[in-house]
Structures are given as C-alpha cells and as structure tokens.
Coordinates of C-alpha atoms and ligand atoms in Angstrom, one line a residue:
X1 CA 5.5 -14.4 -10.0
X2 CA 8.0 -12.0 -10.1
X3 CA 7.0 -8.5 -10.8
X4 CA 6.8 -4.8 -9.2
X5 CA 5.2 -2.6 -7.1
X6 CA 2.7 0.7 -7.3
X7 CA -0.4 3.2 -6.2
X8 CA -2.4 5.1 -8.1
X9 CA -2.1 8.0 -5.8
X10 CA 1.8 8.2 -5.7
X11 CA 2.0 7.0 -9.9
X12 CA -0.7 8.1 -12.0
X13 CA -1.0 11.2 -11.7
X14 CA -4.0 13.1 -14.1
X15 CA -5.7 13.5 -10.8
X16 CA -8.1 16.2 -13.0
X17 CA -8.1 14.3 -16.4
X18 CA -10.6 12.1 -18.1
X19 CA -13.3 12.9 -15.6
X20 CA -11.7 11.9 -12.4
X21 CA -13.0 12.8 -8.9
X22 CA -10.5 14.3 -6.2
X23 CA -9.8 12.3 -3.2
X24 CA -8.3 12.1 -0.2
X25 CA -5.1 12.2 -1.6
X26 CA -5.1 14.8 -3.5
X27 CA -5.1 17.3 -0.9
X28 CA -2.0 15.6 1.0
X29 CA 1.3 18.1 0.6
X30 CA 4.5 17.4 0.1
X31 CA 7.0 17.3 3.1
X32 CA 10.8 15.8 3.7
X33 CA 12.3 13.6 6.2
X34 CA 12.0 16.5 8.7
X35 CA 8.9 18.5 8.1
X36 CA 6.0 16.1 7.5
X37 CA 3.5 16.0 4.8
X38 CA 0.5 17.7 5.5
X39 CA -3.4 17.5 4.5
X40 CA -5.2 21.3 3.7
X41 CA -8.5 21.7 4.9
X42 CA -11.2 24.4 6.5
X43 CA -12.2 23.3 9.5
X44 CA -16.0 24.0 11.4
X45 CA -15.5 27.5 11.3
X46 CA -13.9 27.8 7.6
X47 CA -10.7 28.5 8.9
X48 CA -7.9 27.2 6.6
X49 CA -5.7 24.7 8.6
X50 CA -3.4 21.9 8.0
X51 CA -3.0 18.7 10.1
X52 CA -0.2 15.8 9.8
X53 CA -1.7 12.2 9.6
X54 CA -0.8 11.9 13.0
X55 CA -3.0 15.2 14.1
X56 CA -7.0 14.8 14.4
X57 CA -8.7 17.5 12.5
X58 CA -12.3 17.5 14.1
X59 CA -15.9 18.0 13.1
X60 CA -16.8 19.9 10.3
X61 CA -13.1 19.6 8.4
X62 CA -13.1 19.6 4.7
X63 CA -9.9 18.7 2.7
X64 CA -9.5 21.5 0.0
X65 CA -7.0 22.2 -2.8
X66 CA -5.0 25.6 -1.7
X67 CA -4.2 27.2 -4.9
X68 CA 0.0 28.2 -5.9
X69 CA 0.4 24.7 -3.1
X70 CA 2.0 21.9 -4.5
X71 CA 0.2 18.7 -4.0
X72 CA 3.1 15.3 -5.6
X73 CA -0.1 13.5 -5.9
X74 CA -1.7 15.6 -8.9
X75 CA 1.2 14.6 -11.5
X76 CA 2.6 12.1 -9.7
X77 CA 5.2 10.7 -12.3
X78 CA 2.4 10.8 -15.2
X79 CA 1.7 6.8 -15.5
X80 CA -1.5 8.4 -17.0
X81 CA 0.2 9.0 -20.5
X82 CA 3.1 7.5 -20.0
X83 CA 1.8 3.5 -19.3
X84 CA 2.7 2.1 -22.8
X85 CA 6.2 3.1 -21.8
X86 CA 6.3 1.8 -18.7
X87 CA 4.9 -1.2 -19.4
X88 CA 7.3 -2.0 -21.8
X89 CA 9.9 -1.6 -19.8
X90 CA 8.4 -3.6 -17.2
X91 CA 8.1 -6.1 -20.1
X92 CA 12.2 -6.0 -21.1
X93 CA 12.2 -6.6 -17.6
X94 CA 11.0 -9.9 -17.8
X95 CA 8.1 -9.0 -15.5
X96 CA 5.1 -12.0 -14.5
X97 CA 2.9 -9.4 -12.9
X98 CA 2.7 -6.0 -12.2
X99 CA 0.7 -4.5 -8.7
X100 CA -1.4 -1.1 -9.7
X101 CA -4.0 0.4 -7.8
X102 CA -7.4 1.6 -9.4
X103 CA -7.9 4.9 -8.5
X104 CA -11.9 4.7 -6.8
X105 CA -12.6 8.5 -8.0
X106 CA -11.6 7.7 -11.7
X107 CA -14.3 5.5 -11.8
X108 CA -16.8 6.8 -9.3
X109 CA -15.6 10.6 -8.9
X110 CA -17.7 11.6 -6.0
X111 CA -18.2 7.9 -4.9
X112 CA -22.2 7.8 -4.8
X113 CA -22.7 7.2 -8.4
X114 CA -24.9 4.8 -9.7
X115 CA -23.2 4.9 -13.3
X116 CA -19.6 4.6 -13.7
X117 CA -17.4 6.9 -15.4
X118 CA -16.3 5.4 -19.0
X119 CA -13.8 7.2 -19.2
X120 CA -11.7 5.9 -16.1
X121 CA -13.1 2.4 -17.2
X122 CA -11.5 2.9 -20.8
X123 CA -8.3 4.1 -19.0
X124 CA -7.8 0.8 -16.9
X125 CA -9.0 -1.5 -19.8
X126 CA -6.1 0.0 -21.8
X127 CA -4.0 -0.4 -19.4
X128 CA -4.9 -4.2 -18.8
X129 CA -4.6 -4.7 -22.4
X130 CA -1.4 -3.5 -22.9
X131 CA 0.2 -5.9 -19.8
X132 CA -2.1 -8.6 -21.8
X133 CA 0.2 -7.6 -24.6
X134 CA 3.1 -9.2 -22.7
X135 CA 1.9 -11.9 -20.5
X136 CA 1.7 -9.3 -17.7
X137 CA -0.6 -10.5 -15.0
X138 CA -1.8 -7.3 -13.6
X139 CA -2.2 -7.8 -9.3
X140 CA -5.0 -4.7 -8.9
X141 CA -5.1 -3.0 -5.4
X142 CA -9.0 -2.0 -5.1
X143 CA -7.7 0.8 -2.2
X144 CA -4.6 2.1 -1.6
X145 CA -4.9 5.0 0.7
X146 CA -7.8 6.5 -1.2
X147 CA -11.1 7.8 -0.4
X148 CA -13.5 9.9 -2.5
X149 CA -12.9 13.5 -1.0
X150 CA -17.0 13.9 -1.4
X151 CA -17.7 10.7 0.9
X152 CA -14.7 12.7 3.3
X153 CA -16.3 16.2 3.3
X154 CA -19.8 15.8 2.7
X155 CA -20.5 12.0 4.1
X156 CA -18.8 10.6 7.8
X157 CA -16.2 8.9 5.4
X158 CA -15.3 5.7 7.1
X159 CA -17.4 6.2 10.1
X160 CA -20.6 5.6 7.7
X161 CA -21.3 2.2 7.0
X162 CA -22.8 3.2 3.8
X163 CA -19.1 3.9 2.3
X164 CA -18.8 0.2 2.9
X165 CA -21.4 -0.6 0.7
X166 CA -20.2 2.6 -1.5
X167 CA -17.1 0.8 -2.0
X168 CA -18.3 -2.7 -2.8
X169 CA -20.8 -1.2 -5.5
X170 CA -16.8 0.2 -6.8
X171 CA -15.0 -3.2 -6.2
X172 CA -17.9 -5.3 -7.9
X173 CA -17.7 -2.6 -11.2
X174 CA -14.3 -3.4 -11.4
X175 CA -14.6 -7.3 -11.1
X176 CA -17.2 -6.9 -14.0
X177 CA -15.6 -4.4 -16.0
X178 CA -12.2 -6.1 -16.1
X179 CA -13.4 -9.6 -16.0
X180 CA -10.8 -12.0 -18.2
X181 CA -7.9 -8.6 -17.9
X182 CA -7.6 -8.8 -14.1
X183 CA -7.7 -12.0 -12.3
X184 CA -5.2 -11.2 -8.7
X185 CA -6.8 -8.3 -6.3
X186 CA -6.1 -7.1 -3.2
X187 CA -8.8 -5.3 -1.3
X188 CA -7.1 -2.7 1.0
X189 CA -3.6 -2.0 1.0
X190 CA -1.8 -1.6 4.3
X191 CA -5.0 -2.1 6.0
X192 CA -3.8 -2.1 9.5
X193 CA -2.3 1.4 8.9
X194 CA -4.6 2.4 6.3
X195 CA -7.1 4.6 8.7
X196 CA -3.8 6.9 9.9
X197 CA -3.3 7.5 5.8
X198 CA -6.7 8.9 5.9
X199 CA -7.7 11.0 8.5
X200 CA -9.5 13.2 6.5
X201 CA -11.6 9.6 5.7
X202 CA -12.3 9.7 9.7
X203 CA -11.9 13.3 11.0
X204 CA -12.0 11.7 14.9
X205 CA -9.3 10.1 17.3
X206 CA -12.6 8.8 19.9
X207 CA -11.5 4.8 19.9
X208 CA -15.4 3.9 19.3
X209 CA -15.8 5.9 15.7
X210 CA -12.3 4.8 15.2
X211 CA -13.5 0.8 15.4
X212 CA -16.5 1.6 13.7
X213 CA -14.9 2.9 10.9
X214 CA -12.4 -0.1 11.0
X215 CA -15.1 -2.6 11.6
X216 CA -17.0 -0.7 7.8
X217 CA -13.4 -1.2 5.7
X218 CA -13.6 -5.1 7.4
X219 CA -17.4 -5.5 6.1
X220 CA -16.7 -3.8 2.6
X221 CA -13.5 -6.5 2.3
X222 CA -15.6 -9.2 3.2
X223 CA -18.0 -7.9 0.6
X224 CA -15.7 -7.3 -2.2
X225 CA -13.8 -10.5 -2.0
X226 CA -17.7 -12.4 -1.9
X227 CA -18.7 -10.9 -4.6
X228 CA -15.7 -10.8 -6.9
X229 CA -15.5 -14.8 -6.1
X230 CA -19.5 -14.8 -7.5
X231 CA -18.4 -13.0 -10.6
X232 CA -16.1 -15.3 -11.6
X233 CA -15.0 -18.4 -9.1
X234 CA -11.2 -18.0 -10.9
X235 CA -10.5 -14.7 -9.0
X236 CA -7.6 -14.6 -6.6
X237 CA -8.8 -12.0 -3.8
X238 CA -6.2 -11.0 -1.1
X239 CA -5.5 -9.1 1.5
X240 CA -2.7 -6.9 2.6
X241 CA -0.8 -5.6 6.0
X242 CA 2.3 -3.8 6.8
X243 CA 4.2 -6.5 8.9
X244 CA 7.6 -6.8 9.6
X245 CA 9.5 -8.7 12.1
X246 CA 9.0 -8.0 15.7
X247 CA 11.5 -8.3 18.2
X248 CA 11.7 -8.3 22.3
X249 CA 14.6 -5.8 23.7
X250 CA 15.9 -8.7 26.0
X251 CA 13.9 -11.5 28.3
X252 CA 12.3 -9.8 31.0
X253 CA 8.9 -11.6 30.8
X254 CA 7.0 -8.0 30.8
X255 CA 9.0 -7.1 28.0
X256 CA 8.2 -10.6 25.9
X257 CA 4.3 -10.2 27.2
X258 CA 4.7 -6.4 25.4
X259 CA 6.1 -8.5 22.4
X260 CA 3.1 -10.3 22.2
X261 CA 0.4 -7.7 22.7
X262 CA 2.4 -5.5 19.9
X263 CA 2.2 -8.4 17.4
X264 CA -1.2 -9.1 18.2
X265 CA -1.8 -5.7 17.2
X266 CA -0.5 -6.3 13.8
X267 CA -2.0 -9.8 13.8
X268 CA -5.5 -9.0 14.1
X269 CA -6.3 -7.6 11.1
X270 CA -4.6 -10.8 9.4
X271 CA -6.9 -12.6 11.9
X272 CA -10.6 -10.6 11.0
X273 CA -9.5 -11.4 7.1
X274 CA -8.3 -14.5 6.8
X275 CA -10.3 -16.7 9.9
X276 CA -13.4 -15.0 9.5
X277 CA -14.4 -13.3 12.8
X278 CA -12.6 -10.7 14.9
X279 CA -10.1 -13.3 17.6
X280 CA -10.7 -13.3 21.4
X281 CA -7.6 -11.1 22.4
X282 CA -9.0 -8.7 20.1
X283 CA -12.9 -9.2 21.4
X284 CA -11.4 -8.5 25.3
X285 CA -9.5 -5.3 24.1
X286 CA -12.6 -3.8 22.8
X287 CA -15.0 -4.9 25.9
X288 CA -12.2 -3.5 28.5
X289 CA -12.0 0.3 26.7
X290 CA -16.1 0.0 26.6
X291 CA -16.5 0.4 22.8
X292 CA -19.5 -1.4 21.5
X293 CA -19.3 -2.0 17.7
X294 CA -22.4 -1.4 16.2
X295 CA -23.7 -4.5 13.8
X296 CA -26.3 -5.5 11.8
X297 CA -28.1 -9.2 11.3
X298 CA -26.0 -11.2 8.9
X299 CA -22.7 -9.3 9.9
X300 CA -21.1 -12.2 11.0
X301 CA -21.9 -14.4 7.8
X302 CA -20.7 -11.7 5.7
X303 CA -16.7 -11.8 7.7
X304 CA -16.6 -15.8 7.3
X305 CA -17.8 -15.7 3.7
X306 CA -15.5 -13.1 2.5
X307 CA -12.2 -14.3 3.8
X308 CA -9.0 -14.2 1.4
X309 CA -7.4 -16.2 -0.6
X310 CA -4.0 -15.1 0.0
X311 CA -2.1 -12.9 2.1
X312 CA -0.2 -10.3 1.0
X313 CA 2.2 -7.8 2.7
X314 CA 4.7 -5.2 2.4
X315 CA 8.3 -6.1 4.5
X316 CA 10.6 -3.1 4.8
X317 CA 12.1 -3.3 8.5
X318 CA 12.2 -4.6 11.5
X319 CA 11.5 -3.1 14.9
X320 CA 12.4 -3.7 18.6
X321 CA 9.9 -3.8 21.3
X322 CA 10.5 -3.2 25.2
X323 CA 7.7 -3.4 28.2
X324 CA 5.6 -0.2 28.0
X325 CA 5.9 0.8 24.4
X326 CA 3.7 0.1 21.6
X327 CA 5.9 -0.2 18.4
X328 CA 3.7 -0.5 15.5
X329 CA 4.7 -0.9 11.6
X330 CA 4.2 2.7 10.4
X331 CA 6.5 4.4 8.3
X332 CA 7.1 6.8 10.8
X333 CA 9.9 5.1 13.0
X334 CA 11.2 8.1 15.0
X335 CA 9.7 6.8 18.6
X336 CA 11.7 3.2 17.5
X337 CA 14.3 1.7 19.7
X338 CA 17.4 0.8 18.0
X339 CA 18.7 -2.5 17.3
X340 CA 22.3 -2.7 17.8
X341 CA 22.6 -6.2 15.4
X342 CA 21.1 -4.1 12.2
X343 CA 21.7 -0.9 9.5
X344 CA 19.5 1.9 8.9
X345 CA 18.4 3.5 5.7
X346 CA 18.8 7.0 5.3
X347 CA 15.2 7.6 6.8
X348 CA 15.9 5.3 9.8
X349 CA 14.0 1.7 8.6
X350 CA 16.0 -1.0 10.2
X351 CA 17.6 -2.8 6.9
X352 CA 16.9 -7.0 7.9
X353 CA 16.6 -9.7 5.5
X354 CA 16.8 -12.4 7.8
X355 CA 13.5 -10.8 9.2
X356 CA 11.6 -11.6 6.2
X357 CA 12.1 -15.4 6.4
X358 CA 11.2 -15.2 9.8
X359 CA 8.0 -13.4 8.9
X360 CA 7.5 -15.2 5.6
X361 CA 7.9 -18.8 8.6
X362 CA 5.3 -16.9 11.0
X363 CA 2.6 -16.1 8.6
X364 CA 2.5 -19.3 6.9
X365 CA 2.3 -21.5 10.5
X366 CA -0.4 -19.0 11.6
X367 CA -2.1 -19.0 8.2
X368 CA -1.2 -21.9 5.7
X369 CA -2.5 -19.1 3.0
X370 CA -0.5 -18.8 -0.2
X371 CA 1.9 -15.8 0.5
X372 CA 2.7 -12.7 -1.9
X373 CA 5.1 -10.0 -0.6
X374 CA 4.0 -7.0 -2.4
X375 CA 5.9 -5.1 -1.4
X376 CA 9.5 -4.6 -0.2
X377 CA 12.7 -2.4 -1.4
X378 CA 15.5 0.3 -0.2
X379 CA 14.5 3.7 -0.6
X380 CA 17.3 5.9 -1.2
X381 CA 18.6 8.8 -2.7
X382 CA 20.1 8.2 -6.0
X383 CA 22.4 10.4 -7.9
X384 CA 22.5 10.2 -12.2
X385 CA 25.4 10.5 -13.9
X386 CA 25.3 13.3 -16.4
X387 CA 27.6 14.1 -19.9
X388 CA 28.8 17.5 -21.0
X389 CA 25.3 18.4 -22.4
X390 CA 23.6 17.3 -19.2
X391 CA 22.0 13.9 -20.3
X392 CA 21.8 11.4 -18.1
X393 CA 24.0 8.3 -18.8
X394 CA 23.8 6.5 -15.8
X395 CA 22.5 5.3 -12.5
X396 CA 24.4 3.2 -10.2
X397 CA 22.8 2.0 -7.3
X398 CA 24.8 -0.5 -5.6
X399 CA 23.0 -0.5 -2.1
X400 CA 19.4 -1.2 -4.2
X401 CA 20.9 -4.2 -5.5
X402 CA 22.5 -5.5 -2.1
X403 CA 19.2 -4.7 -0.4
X404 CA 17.3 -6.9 -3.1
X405 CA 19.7 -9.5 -2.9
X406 CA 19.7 -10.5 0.3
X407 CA 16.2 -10.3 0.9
X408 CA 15.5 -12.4 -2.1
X409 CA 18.1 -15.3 -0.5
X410 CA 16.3 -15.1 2.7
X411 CA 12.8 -15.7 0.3
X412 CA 14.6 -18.8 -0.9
X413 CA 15.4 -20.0 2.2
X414 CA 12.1 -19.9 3.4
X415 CA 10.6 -21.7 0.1
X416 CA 13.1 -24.2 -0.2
X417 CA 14.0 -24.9 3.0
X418 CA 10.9 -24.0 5.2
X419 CA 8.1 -25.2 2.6
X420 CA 6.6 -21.4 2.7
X421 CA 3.8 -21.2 0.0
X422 CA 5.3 -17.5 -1.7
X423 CA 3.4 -17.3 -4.9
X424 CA 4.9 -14.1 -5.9
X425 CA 7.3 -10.9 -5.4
X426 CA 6.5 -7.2 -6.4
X427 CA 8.9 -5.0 -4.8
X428 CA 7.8 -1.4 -4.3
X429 CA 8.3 1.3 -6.5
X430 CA 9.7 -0.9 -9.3
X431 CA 9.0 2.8 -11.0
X432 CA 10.1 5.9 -9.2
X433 CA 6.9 7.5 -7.7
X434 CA 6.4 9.7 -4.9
X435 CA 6.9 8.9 -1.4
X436 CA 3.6 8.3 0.8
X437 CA 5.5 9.3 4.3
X438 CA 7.0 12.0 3.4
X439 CA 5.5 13.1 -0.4
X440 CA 9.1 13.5 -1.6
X441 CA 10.6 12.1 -5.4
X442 CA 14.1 12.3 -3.8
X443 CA 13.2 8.4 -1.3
X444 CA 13.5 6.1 -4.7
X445 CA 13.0 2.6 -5.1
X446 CA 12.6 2.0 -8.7
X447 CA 14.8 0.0 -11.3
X448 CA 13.6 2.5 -13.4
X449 CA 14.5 6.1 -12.8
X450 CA 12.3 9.0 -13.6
X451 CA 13.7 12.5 -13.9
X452 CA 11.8 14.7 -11.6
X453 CA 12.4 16.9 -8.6
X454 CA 10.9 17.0 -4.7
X455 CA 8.9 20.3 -6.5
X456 CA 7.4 18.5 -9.6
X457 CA 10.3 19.8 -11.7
X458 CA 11.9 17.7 -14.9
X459 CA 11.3 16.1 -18.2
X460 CA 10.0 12.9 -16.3
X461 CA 12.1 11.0 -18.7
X462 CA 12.6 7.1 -17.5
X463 CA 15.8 5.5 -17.3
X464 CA 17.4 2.2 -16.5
X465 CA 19.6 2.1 -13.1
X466 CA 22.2 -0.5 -12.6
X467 CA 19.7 -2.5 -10.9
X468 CA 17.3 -2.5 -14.1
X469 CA 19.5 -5.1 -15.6
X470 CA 20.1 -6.9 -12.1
X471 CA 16.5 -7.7 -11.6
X472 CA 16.2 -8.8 -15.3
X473 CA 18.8 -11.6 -14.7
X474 CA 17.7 -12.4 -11.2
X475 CA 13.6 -13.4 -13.2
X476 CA 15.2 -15.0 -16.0
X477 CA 16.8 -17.1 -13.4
X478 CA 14.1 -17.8 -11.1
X479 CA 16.0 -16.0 -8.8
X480 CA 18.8 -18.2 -9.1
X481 CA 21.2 -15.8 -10.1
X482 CA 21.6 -12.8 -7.6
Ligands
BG6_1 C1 3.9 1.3 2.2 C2 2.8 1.8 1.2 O1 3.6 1.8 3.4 O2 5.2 1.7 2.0 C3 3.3 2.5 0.0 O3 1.9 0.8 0.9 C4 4.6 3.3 0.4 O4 2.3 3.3 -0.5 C5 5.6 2.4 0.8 O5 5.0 4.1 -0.7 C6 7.0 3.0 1.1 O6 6.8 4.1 2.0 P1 7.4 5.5 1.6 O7 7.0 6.4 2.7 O8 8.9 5.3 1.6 O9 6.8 5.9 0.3

C-alpha cells in the first residue's frame, strides 16, 4: 500500500477549535537546528521555566501556554480546514492509504471524560469519508506524541496506571466510532522514544517511575489492540518504533557486545509488543538497577493477548556504535559517531538505503510479522521558484527524489529477493508539516509544498514539487518505475 505520512500535532492544527482540549504538545516551542525546541511550564513554586525534552522538569511542573510565544503546533499547516484539499491531492497522487493521527484531546479534551466530544468525532468521520471517497485506506495512529495536558498537570501522566486505562476508554471510542472508515491502527507511534517526546507526560528522570510509566503505555497497547480485535475481528492493529540500522565501529569484541546491548535496547519494545512478555535481557536489566515494576493479577494475560499484528517503523538513518557509548535512534544525533562509508542531511541523519533492507531482513527473521514502514524521507530545505508577481511556479527537489529512490530499490530488494512481508509504504511528511525535533516549517519532506514560514507566516497555499509527479509514477507502477 503505497501512501504517506502524518501527526495530528505537527498537521492539524485548530488546537482551540471544535471543542478540543490542549495537550502536551501544545505547549512545545519552536526551535532550529541550533537552539532546541522547548516546553513552557511553572514549576512547584510557580516560577515560569522552560525545559528541552532532554531536561527533567520536576515535581509540581505544569505545561502552560505563554501568551505573544509562538507554539508551530497550534496552526500547524491547518489540515483542520484544509483536509478536502489535501486529500485530493493525496488522491491525484494515486495514494492506497494515508497515516493520520487522532488527536486524543479532540475527542476527550481533558482525557477523563466519560462522554466524548461530537464534535472531534464529526471532524475525523469527515475526514474518513472523504479518503472513502477515493479508495483511501486511512492507517490511524491512536498516539503520536500526545497526552492530555490535564492528565500531565493535574494527574502523574504516564506514571499513573489509570491513564492506561484513560487511554484505552479513548482507543476503544475510536474503534466504535469509526468502525467500517478505519480498519489499519497503530497504537503508539515511536514508542521506544515516545516517553523523551513527553516529559511533561512524566515530569521525572528516577529509572523506576520512568519503567512504570513505560510498563502503563505497554498495558494500554496491549489493551487497545484486545479490544479493537473484539470490536471487529477485521482490524489490523500495529505497533510502531524508531529503528534504523545499527552498526559496530570495527571488531573489537567489546565494541560488537556494545552493538548488541544498543540493539537490544531498540529491540525490546518490538519484543514486549509483538511476543507478548517483556524478554530475559530485558528482565536482568531491570533486576541489576533494582527497579521493581509494580503489577497487578491478570497483567501478564493482558501483554500476550494484545500483541500486534504488524510492525511498523519509521527508517531515516543509520548510526555507528563503539564500546562504551549508547547510540540510540532519537532524532537528536549530535553525540553520533560518524560513518566514513555514508552522507549527511543538512541536520546530520546519516542518508543509507542499503540500511533499510538490512533492517527490513532483521525484523522480519526476528518477527515473521507483516512489515509497514511508515515512515521514512529526506528532510531538507527547499527553495520555490517565484515569477515577477511573486507566485510560486515551482519546486524542484532533486535530492527528495534521489533519497526516495534508492530507498524504495533497496524495499524491492528485500521483497523480491529476501521474501520480506512489506505490506505498505507511507513516507513521512507526504504534506509539509512542522518538524517534531526542532518545531521548524523550513526541515520539509512533503511532495506537496505548503507556503508558510519557521514563524507561522504565509498564505499556507499547497503546491506540487517535482517529486509530486515522481511519486505518482513510481504508485502507478508498483514501484516499478523510479
Ligand atoms: C519521527 C516522528 O521521529 O520522525 C515524526 O514520528 C517526526 O513525528 C519524524 O516528524 C521526523 O523528525 P523531524 O524532527 O525531522 O520532524
């Protein structure tokens, strides 16, 4: 299924409209490739602060809205009444499916609801209809980086196992609501980063609150995906992970042991979803730093009942890992050691196709799950051609299109030649939208380009790039042309 990529958070925008709730997100500022993005809050005292995703912001912090900042997420690029649009050119396109999160507070604005807001469930119906119009089969993320900023400031967030249940009261709306619109979820997006995207969501660096809160996104998975199967057998329930291809520096046998413990670190999260029960590695990690994850009767049922149905994960990069280091797949690739064989991308990701197949090979062995890549692309800076009255007329983007390409081959390969089960293809950003690292408009990734400014600025008109037409041949193909 070939298709494209978005989030709620960094495309919808209306974060105020049609009843919606703020969340997490919506108090996340906008930074650049040098000054990161920020979160504004009061902390214990009521002192105004602001913390990176990277910084812990303690007891007692609430995320507020700092009035005259500019938040990206508020507007994003306006899906919210611009959707017919998009979806139609999505549709000229040639697009099979299109990957969309639901936004939890446009349903649920403070998250403890017991009714759900029509509104936001009129919104998403809408929108399903409208891919219905043209054979688009929608893939719905139930979480992408998102957490009601009530269950944040006024709850433990994550840490409470009661969001868990919070958030499969959320997921099971939606698998009633949009029964016969939606039939491919995912449950978390990214979820073995997912935790760093929301601090606010944890407010603690301790390891033990930190599991806890990890082992409560695991339960309400497991929930979601048992309970959207009981709504209706015919859903396709996934899960998603950052994972990219790991390499060793060289073959100093501490150096591959490193390897190993690094990729474990990505694996497990694959592991906990897809087998059922958190692995041994894992099991000895936890027991060795003393942190006791606190369960209830019937725990264990719940994570080998509510296992996926597919896999799906986002492939940008590769990284390099040496004895002593622990390289991980965040965004943030600053700490990363270089690898002398590949390019970088303007914001230092490590451009390697040959790493997908490799990856595409590793998950399927470990797995034999169908396999979606739902995300992957080159985000760059773009720059429109204009006439004498200052209209755009076009958008050549060369390196998109090489980037695409040669990923795409390498996703042959390891169909044709490996016998990899890929069901589908949604590259990120198929749309312009904002940025998550770094909250900028300037890193795009779209086909489609939207006119509007790291500051909110412009008529958010969309237009076709060279690669809009590209990617139209390359589905009506099969992917046989590139
Ligand atoms: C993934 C996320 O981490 O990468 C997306 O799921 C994100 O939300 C994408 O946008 C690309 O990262 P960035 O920082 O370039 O937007």
């Amino acid at each position: 299924m070939w298709g494209g990529a978005t989030a709620a958070n960094q495309y919808e925008g209306g974060y105020d409209e049609g009843g919606r709730g703020l969340s997490t997100q919506d108090v996340r500022t906008a930074g650049s490739r040098t000054r990161k993005r920020t979160v504004t809050y009061l902390d214990g005292e009521g002192n105004l602060k602001e913390a990176t995703r990277f910084e812990p912001m303690g007891p007692g912090a609430k995320g507020i809205i700092v009035p005259g900042r500019y938040y990206p997420g508020h507007q994003a690029v306006d899906f919210y009444h611009h959707y017919k649009e998009d979806i139609a050119l999505f549709a000229e396109m040639g697009f099979r499916c299109f990957r969309m999160s639901v936004s939890w507070t446009r349903l649920f604005p403070k998250g403890t609801e017991t009714e759900v807001n029509e509104d936001g469930i009129r919104f998403y119906t809408a929108v399903f209809e409208e891919l219905k119009k043209y054979n688009i089969e929608p893939l719905v993320t139930l979480n992408h980086f998102d957490l009601p900023l009530y269950l944040a400031n006024e709850r433990n967030g994550w840490c409470d196992r009661e969001t868990a249940d919070l958030f499969t009261r959320f997921a099971e709306t939606c698998f009633v609501r949009f029964r016969g619109l939606v039939r491919y979820w995912i449950t978390f997006n990214e979820i073995n980063c997912m935790l760093d995207w929301n601090k606010l969501g944890i407010r603690t660096d301790d390891p033990q609150e930190f599991h806890q809160a990890l082992y409560h996104v695991f339960l309400a998975s497991a929930q979601s995906v048992i309970c959207g199967h009981r709504i209706d057998s015919g859903n396709m329930i996934g899960m998603m992970a950052a994972y990219g291809a790991m390499y060793p520096l060289d073959c100093d046998p501490d150096t591959y042991f490193n390897h190993l413990q690094c990729m474990h670190n990505m694996q497990w999260y694959c592991d906990v979803q897809c087998r059922g029960a958190y692995p041994a590695y894992k099991q000895k990690e936890l027991e060795r730093n003393g942190i006791v994850i606190r369960k209830q009767e019937g725990d264990e049922k719940i994570l080998k009942d509510g296992t996926v149905d597919f896999i799906g994960f986002s492939y940008y990069f590769s990284v390099v890992s040496r004895a002593g280091v622990n390289v991980s797949m965040t965004g943030d690739q600053s700490h990363a050691v270089d690898n002398p064989y590949l390019k970088k991308n303007e914001w230092g990701w490590q451009i390697d196709p040959v790493g997908l197949r490799s990856v595409l090979n590793e998950l399927y062995d470990r797995y034999q799950l169908p396999l979606w890549i739902v995300e992957n692309g080159y985000g760059s800076i773009d720059t429109p051609e204009y006439d004498s009255e200052g209209n755009i007329t076009a958008i050549h983007d060369p390196y998109r299109i090489a980037y695409l390409k040669a990923h795409i081959a390498e996703m042959k390969k390891a169909v044709e030649l490996d016998g990899v089960d890929l069901i589908g293809y949604t590259p990120w950003g198929c749309i312009d939208l904002i940025s998550a690292g770094t909250g900028e408009m300037k890193k795009r990734y779209g086909f489609i380009y939207v006119d509007m400014d790291d500051e909110g600025k412009g008529s958010l008109k969309r237009y076709r790039k060279d690669s809009f037409a590209w990617y139209q041949k390359v589905i009506a193909s099969n992917g046989e042309e590139l």
